[in-house]
PDB file of C-alpha atoms in Angstrom:
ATOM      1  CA  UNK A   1      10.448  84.100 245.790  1.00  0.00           C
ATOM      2  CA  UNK A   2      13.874  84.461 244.278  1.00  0.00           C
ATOM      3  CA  UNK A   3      13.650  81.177 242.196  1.00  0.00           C
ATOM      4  CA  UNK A   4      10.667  82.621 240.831  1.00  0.00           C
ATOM      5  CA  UNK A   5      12.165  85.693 240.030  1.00  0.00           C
ATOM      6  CA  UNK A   6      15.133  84.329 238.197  1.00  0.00           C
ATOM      7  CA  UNK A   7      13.127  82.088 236.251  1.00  0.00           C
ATOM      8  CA  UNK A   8      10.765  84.872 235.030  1.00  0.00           C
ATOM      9  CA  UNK A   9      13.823  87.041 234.328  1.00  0.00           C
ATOM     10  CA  UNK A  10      15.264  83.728 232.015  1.00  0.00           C
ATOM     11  CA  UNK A  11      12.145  83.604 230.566  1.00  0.00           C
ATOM     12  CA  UNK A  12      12.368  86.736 229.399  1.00  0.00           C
ATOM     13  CA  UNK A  13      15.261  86.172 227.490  1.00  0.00           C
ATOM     14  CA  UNK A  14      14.521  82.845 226.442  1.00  0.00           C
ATOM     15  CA  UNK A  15      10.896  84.389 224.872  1.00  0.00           C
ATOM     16  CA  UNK A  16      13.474  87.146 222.961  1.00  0.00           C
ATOM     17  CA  UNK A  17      15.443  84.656 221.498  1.00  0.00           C
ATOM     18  CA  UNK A  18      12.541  83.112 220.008  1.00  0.00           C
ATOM     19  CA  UNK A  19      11.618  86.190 218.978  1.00  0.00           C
ATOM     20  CA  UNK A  20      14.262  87.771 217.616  1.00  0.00           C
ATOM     21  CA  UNK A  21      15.483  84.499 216.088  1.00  0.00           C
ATOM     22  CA  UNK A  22      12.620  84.580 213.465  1.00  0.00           C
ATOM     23  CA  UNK A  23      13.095  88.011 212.737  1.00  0.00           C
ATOM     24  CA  UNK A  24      17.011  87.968 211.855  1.00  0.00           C
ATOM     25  CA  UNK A  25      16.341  85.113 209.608  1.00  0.00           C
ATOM     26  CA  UNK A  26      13.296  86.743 207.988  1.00  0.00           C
ATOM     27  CA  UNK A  27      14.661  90.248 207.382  1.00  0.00           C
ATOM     28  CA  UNK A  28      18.698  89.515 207.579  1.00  0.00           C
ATOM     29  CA  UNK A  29      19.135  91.198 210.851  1.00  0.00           C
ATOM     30  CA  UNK A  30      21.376  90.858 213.480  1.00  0.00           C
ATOM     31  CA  UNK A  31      18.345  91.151 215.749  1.00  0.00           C
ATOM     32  CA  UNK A  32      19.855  93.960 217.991  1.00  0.00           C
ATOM     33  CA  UNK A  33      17.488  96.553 216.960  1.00  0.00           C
ATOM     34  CA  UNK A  34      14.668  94.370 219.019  1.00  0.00           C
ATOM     35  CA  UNK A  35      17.866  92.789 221.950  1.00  0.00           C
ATOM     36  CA  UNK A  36      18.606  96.300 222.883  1.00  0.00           C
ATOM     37  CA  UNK A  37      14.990  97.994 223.514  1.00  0.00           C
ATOM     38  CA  UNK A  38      14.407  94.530 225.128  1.00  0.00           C
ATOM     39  CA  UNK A  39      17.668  93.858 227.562  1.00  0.00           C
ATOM     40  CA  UNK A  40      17.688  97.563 228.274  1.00  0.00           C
ATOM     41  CA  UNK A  41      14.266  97.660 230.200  1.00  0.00           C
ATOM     42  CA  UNK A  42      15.018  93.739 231.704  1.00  0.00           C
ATOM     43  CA  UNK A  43      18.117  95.534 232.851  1.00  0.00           C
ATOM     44  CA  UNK A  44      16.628  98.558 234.281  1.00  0.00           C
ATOM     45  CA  UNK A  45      14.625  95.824 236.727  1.00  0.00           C
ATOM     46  CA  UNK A  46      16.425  93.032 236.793  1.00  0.00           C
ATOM     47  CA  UNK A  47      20.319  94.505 237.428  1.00  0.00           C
ATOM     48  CA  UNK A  48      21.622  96.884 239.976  1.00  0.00           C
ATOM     49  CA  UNK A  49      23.911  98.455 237.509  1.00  0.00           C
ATOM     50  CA  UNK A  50      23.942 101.924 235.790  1.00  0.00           C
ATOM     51  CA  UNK A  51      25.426 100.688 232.904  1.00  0.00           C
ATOM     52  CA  UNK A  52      22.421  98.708 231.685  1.00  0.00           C
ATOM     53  CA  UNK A  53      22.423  99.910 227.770  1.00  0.00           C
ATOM     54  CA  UNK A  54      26.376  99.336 227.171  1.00  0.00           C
ATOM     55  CA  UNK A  55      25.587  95.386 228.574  1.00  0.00           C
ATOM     56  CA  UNK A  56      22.243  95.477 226.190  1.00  0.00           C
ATOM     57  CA  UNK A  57      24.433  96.265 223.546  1.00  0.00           C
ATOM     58  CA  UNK A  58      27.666  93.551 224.192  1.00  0.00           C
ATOM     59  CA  UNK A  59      25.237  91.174 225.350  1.00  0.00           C
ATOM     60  CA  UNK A  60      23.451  91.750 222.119  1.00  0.00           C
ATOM     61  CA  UNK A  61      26.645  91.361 219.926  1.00  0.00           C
ATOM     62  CA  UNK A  62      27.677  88.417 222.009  1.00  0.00           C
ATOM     63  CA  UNK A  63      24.245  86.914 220.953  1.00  0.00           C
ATOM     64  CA  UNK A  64      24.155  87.971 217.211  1.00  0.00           C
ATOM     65  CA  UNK A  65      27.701  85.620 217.007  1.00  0.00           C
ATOM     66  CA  UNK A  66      25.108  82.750 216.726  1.00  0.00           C
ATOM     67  CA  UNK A  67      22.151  84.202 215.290  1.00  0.00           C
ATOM     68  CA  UNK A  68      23.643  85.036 211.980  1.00  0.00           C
ATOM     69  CA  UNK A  69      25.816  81.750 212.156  1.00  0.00           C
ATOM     70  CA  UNK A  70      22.465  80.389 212.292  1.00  0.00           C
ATOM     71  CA  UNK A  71      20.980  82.374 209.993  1.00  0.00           C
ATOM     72  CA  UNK A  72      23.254  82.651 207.250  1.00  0.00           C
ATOM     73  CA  UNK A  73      23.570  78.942 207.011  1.00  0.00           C
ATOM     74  CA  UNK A  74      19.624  78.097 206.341  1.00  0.00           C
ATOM     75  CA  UNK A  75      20.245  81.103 203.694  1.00  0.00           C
ATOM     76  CA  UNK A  76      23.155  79.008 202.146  1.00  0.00           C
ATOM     77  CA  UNK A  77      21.482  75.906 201.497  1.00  0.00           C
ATOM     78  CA  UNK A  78      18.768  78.015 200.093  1.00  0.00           C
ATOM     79  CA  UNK A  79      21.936  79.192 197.542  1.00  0.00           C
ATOM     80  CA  UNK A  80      21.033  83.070 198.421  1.00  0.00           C
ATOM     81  CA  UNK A  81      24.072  84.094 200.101  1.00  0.00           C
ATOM     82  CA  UNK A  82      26.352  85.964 197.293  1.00  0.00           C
ATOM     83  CA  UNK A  83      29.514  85.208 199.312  1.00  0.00           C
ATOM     84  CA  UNK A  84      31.445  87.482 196.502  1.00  0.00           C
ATOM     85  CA  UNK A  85      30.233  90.590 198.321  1.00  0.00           C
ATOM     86  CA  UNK A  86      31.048  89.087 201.467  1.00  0.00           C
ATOM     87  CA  UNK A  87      34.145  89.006 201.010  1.00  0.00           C
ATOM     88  CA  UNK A  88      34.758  92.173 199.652  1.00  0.00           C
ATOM     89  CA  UNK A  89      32.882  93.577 203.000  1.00  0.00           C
ATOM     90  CA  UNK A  90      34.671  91.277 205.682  1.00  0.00           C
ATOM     91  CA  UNK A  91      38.181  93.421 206.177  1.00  0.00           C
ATOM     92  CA  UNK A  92      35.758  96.538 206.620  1.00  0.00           C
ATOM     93  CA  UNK A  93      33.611  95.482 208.832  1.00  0.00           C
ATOM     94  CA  UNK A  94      35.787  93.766 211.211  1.00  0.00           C
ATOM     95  CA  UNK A  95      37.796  96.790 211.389  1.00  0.00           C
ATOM     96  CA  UNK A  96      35.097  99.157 211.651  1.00  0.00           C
ATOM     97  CA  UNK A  97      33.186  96.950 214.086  1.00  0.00           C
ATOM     98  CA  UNK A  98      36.213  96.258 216.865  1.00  0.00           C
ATOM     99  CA  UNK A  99      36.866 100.220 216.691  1.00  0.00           C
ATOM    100  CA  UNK A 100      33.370 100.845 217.225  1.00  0.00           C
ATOM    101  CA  UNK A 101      32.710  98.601 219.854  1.00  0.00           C
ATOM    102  CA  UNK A 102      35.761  99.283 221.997  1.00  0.00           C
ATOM    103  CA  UNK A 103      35.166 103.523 221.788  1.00  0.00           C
ATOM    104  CA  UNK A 104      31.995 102.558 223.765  1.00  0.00           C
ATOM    105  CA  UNK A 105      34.219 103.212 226.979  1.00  0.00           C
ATOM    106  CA  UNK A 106      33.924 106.840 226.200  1.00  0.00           C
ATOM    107  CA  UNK A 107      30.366 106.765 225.596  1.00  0.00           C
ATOM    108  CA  UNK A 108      27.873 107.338 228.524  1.00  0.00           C
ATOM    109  CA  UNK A 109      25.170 104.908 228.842  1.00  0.00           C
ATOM    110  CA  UNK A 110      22.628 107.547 228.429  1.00  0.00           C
ATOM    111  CA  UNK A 111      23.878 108.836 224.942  1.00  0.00           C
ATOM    112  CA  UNK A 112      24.745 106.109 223.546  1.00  0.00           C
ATOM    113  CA  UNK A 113      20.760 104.503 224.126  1.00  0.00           C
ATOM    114  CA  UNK A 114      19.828 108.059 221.831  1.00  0.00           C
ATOM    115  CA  UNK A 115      22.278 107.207 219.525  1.00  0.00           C
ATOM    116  CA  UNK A 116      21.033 104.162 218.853  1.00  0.00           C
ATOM    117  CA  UNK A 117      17.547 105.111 218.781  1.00  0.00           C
ATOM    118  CA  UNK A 118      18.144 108.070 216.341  1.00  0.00           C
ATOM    119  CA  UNK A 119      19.934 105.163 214.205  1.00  0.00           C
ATOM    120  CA  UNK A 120      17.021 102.174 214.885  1.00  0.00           C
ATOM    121  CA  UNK A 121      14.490 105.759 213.561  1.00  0.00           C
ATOM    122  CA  UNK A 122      16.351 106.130 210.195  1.00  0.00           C
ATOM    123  CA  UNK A 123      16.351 102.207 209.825  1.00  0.00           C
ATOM    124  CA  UNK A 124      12.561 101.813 210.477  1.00  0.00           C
ATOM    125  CA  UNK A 125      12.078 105.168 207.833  1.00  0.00           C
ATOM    126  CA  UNK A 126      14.243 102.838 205.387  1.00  0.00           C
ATOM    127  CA  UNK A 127      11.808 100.103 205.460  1.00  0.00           C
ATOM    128  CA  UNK A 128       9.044 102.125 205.327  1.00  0.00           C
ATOM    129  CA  UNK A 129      10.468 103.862 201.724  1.00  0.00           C
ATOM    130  CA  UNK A 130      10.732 101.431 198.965  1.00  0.00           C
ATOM    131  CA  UNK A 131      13.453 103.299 197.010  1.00  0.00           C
ATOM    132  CA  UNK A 132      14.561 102.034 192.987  1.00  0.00           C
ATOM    133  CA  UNK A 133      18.398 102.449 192.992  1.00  0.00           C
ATOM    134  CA  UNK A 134      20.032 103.106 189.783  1.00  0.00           C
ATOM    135  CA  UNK A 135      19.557 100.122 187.428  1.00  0.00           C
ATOM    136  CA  UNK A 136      23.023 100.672 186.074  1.00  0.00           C
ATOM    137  CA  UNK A 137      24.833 101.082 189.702  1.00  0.00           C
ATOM    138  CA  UNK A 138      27.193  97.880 190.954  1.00  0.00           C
ATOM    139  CA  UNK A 139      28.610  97.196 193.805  1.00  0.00           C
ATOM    140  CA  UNK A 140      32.302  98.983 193.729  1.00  0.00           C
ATOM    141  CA  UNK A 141      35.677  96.974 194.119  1.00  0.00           C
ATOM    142  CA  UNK A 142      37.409  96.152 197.302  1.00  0.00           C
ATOM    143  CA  UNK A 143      38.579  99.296 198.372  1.00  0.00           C
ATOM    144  CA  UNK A 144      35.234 100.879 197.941  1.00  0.00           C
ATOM    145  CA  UNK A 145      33.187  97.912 199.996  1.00  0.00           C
ATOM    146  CA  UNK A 146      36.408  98.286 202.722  1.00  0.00           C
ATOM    147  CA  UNK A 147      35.142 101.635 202.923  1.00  0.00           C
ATOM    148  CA  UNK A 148      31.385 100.985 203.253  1.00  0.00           C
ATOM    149  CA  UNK A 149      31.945  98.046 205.271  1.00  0.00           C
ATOM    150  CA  UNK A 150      33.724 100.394 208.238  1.00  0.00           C
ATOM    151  CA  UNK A 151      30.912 102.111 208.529  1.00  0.00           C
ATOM    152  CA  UNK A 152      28.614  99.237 208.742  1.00  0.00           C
ATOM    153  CA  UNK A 153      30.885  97.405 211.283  1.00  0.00           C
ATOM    154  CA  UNK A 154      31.480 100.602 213.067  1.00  0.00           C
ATOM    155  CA  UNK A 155      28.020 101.961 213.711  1.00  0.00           C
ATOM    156  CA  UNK A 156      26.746  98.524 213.918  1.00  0.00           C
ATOM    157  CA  UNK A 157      28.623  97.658 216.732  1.00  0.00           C
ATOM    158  CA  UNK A 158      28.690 100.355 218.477  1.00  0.00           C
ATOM    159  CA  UNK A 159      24.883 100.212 218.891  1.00  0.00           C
ATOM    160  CA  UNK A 160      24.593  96.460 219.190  1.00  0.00           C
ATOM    161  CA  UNK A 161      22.374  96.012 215.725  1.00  0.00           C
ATOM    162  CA  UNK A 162      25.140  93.611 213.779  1.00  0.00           C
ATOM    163  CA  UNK A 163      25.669  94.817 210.353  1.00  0.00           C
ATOM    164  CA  UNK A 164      22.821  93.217 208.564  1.00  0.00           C
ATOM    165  CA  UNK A 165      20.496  96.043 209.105  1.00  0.00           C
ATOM    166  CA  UNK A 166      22.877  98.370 207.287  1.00  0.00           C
ATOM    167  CA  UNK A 167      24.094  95.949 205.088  1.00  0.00           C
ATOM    168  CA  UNK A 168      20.813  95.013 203.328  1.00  0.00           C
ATOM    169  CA  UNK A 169      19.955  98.592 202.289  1.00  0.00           C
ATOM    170  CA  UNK A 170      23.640  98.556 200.671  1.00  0.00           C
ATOM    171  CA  UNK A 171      23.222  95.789 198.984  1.00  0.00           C
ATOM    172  CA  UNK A 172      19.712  96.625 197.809  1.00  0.00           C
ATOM    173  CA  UNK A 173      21.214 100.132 196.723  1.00  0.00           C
ATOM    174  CA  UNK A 174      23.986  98.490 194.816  1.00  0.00           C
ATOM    175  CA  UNK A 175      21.227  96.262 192.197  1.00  0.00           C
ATOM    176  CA  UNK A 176      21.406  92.859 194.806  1.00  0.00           C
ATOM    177  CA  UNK A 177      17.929  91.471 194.619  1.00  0.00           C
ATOM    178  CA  UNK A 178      15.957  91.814 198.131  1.00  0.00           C
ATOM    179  CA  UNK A 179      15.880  88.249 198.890  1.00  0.00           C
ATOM    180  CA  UNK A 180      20.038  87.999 198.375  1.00  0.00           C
ATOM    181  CA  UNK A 181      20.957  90.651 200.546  1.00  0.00           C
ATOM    182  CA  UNK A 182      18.748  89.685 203.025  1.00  0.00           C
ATOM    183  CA  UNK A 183      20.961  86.462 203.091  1.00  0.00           C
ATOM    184  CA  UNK A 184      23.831  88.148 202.114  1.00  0.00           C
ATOM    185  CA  UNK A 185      23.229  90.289 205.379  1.00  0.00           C
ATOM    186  CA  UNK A 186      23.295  87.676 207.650  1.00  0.00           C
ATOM    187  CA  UNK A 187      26.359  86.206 206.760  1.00  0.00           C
ATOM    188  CA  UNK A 188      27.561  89.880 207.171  1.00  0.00           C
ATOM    189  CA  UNK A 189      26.834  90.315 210.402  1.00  0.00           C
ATOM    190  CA  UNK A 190      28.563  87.532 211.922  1.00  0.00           C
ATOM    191  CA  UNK A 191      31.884  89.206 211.253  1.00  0.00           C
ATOM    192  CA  UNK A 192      30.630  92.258 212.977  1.00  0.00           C
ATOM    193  CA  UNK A 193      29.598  90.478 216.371  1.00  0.00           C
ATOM    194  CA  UNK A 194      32.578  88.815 216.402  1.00  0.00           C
ATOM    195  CA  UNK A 195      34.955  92.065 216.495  1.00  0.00           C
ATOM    196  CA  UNK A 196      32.098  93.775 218.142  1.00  0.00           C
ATOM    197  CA  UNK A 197      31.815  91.284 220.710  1.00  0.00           C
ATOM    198  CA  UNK A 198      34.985  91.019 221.334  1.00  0.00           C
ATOM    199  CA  UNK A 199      35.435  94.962 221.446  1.00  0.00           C
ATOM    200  CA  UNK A 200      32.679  95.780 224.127  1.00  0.00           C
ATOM    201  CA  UNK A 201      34.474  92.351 226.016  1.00  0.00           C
ATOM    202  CA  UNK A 202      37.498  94.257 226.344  1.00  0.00           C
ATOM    203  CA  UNK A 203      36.121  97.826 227.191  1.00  0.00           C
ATOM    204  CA  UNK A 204      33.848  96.353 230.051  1.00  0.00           C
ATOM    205  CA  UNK A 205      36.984  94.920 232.044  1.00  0.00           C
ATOM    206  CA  UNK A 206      37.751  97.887 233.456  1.00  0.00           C
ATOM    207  CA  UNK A 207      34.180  99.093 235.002  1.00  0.00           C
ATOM    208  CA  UNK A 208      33.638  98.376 238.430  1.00  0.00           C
ATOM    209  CA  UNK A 209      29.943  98.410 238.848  1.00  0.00           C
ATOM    210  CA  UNK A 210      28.537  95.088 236.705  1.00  0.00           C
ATOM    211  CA  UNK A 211      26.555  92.462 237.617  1.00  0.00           C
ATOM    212  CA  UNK A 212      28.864  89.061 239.262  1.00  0.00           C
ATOM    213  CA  UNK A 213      27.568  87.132 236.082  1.00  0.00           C
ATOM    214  CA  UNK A 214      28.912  89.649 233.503  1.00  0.00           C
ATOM    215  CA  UNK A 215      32.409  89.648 232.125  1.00  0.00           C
ATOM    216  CA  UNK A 216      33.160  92.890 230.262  1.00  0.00           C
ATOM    217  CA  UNK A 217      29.867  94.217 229.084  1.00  0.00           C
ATOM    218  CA  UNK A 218      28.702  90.655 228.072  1.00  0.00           C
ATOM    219  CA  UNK A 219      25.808  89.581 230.496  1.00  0.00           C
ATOM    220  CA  UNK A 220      26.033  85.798 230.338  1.00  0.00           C
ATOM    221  CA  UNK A 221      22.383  84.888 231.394  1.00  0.00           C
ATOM    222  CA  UNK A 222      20.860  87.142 229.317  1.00  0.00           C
ATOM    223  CA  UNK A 223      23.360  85.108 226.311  1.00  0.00           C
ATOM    224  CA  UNK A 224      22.539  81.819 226.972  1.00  0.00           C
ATOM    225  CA  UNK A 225      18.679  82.536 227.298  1.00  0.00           C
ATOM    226  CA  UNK A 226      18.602  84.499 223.973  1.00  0.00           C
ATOM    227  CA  UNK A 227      20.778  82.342 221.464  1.00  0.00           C
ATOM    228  CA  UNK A 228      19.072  78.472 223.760  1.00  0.00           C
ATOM    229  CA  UNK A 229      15.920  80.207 221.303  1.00  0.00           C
ATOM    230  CA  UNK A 230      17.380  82.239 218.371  1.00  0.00           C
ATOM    231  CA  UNK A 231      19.414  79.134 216.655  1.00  0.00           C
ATOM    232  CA  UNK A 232      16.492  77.269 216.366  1.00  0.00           C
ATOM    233  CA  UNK A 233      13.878  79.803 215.556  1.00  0.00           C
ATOM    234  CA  UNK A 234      16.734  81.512 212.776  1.00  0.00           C
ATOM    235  CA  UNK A 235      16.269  78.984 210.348  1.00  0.00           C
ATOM    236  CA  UNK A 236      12.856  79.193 210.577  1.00  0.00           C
ATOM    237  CA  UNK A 237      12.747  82.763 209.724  1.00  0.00           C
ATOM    238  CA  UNK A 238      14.959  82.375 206.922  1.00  0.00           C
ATOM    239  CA  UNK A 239      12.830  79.517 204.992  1.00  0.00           C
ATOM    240  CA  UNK A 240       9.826  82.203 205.535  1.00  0.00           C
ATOM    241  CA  UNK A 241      12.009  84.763 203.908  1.00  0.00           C
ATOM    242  CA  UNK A 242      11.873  82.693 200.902  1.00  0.00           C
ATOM    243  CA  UNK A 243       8.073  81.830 200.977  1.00  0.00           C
ATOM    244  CA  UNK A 244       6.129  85.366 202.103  1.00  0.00           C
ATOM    245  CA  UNK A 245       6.493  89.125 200.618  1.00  0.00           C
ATOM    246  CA  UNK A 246       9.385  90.632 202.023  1.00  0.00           C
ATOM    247  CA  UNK A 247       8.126  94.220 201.244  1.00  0.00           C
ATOM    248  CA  UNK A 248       5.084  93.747 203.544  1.00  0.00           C
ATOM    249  CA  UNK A 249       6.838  92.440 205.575  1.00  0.00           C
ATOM    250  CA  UNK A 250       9.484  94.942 206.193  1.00  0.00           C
ATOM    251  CA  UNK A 251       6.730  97.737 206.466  1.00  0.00           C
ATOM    252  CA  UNK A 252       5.283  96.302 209.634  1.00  0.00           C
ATOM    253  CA  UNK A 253       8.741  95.483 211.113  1.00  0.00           C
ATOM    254  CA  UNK A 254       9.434  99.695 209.952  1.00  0.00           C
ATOM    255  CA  UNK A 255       6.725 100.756 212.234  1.00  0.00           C
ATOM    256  CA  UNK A 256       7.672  98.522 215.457  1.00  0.00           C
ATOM    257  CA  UNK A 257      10.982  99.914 215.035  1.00  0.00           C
ATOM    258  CA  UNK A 258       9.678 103.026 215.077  1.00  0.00           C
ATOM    259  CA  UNK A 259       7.622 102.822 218.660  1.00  0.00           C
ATOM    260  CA  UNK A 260      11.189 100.836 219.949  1.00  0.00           C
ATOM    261  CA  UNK A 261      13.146 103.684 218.395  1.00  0.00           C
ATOM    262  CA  UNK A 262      11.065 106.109 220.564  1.00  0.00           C
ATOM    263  CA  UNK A 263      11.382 104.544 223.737  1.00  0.00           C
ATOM    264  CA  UNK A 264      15.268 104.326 223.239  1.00  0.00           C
ATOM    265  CA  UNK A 265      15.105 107.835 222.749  1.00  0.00           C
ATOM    266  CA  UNK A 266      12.663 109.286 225.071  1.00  0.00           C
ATOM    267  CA  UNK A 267      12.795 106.375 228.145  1.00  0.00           C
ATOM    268  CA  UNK A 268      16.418 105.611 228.379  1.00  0.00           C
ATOM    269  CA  UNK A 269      17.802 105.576 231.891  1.00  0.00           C
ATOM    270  CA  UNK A 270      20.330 108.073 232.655  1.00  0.00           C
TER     271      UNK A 270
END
């Protein structure tokens, strides 16, 4: 009975991966904004912790390390990545993305599940709005994208999302063509689940109430499940970013968020 249950509780994460795999190299997400809704319930049933959304969320970032590495290559040999504004992000986000994951301490579990479906909401709304920047607006110089990218890596990892799901909507708002900052995003967001993962690793070593396979708030089998599916379902995502409407696309994934969003907000344990 408890070999069954552990392998049902793998597959779970294992089925994610696949899932969310596909999705961060179709859209140039991290995948969090589907690993958090997703870990959070497992969690609820699977772990006898109260601290199941603050291991969603390192778990997730812990994850993300090799779903945009994954990602954000296929996009490279497709020649989409516009490493320029990557590098103007990079000192930015890894600032604002090891800040934002270690204040997560200070956050209760509770809260920080509405934060992040308040912020998962305004996301989904995003893709749901096809806005038309200003055809004369570029992307600024370093200290401006330093700027921007703290706030990307900050929010970002603080709610587990990895910075490609703010970063596209930048990039888009800054005259980058849809399919580059999708790619563009990907490579983004490995920077930010590095120094995310890295920040919820350290703030985790003090609680006394996690699972024996966790270190910090990383929640190893939930890891190894996810990113065994998400490298090899990333680059499949990302060749079908090249070949199918994005806009479409990004209006279906804007209503799931939407019902995930909702149960964040509304069926969070306290």
């Amino acid at each position: 009975m408890l070999e069954s249950a552990l392998l049902i509780e793998l597959l779970t994460y294992v089925a994610t991966g696949a899932i969310v795999g596909v999705a961060a190299g179709l859209l140039g997400i991290g995948g969090g904004l589907l690993i958090v809704p997703v870990l959070s319930t497992a969690f609820i049933h699977y772990l006898d912790t109260p601290e199941v959304v603050h291991l969603a969320i390192g778990t997730s970032l812990a994850t993300i390390v090799i779903t945009s590495f994954s990602s954000a290559r296929a996009h490279h040999k497709h020649g989409a990545v516009r490493w320029d504004a990557f590098k103007l992000l990079t000192i930015g986000v890894l600032i604002g993305a090891f800040i934002g994951a270690w204040s997560s301490q200070f956050v209760a579990s509770d809260l920080l599940g509405k934060i992040f479906g308040v912020l998962e909401l305004l996301i989904a709304i995003n893709m749901l709005i096809s806005f038309k920047p200003s055809p004369h607006r570029e992307l600024p110089g370093l200290v401006g994208n330093t700027a921007a990218g703290s706030v990307i890596g900050g929010l970002s990892s603080l709610v587990g999302i990895g910075g490609g799901t703010l970063t596209t909507p930048y990039l888009v708002w800054n005259n980058i063509s849809m399919h580059q900052a999708i790619a563009t995003s990907t490579a983004v967001s490995l920077p930010v689940a590095i120094a995310g993962s890295i920040g919820y690793f350290m703030a985790g070593l003090g609680a006394t109430d996690l699972p024996a396979l966790a270190t910090g708030y990383i929640y190893w089998p939930a890891f190894f499940g996810i990113v065994l599916a998400s490298y090899f379902t990333a680059p499949i995502g990302a060749k079908l970013a090249h070949q199918l409407p994005v806009k479409t696309l990004k209006r279906f994934f804007g209503v799931f968020l939407i019902i995930l969003a909702i149960k964040m907000l509304f069926f969070t344990p306290n």
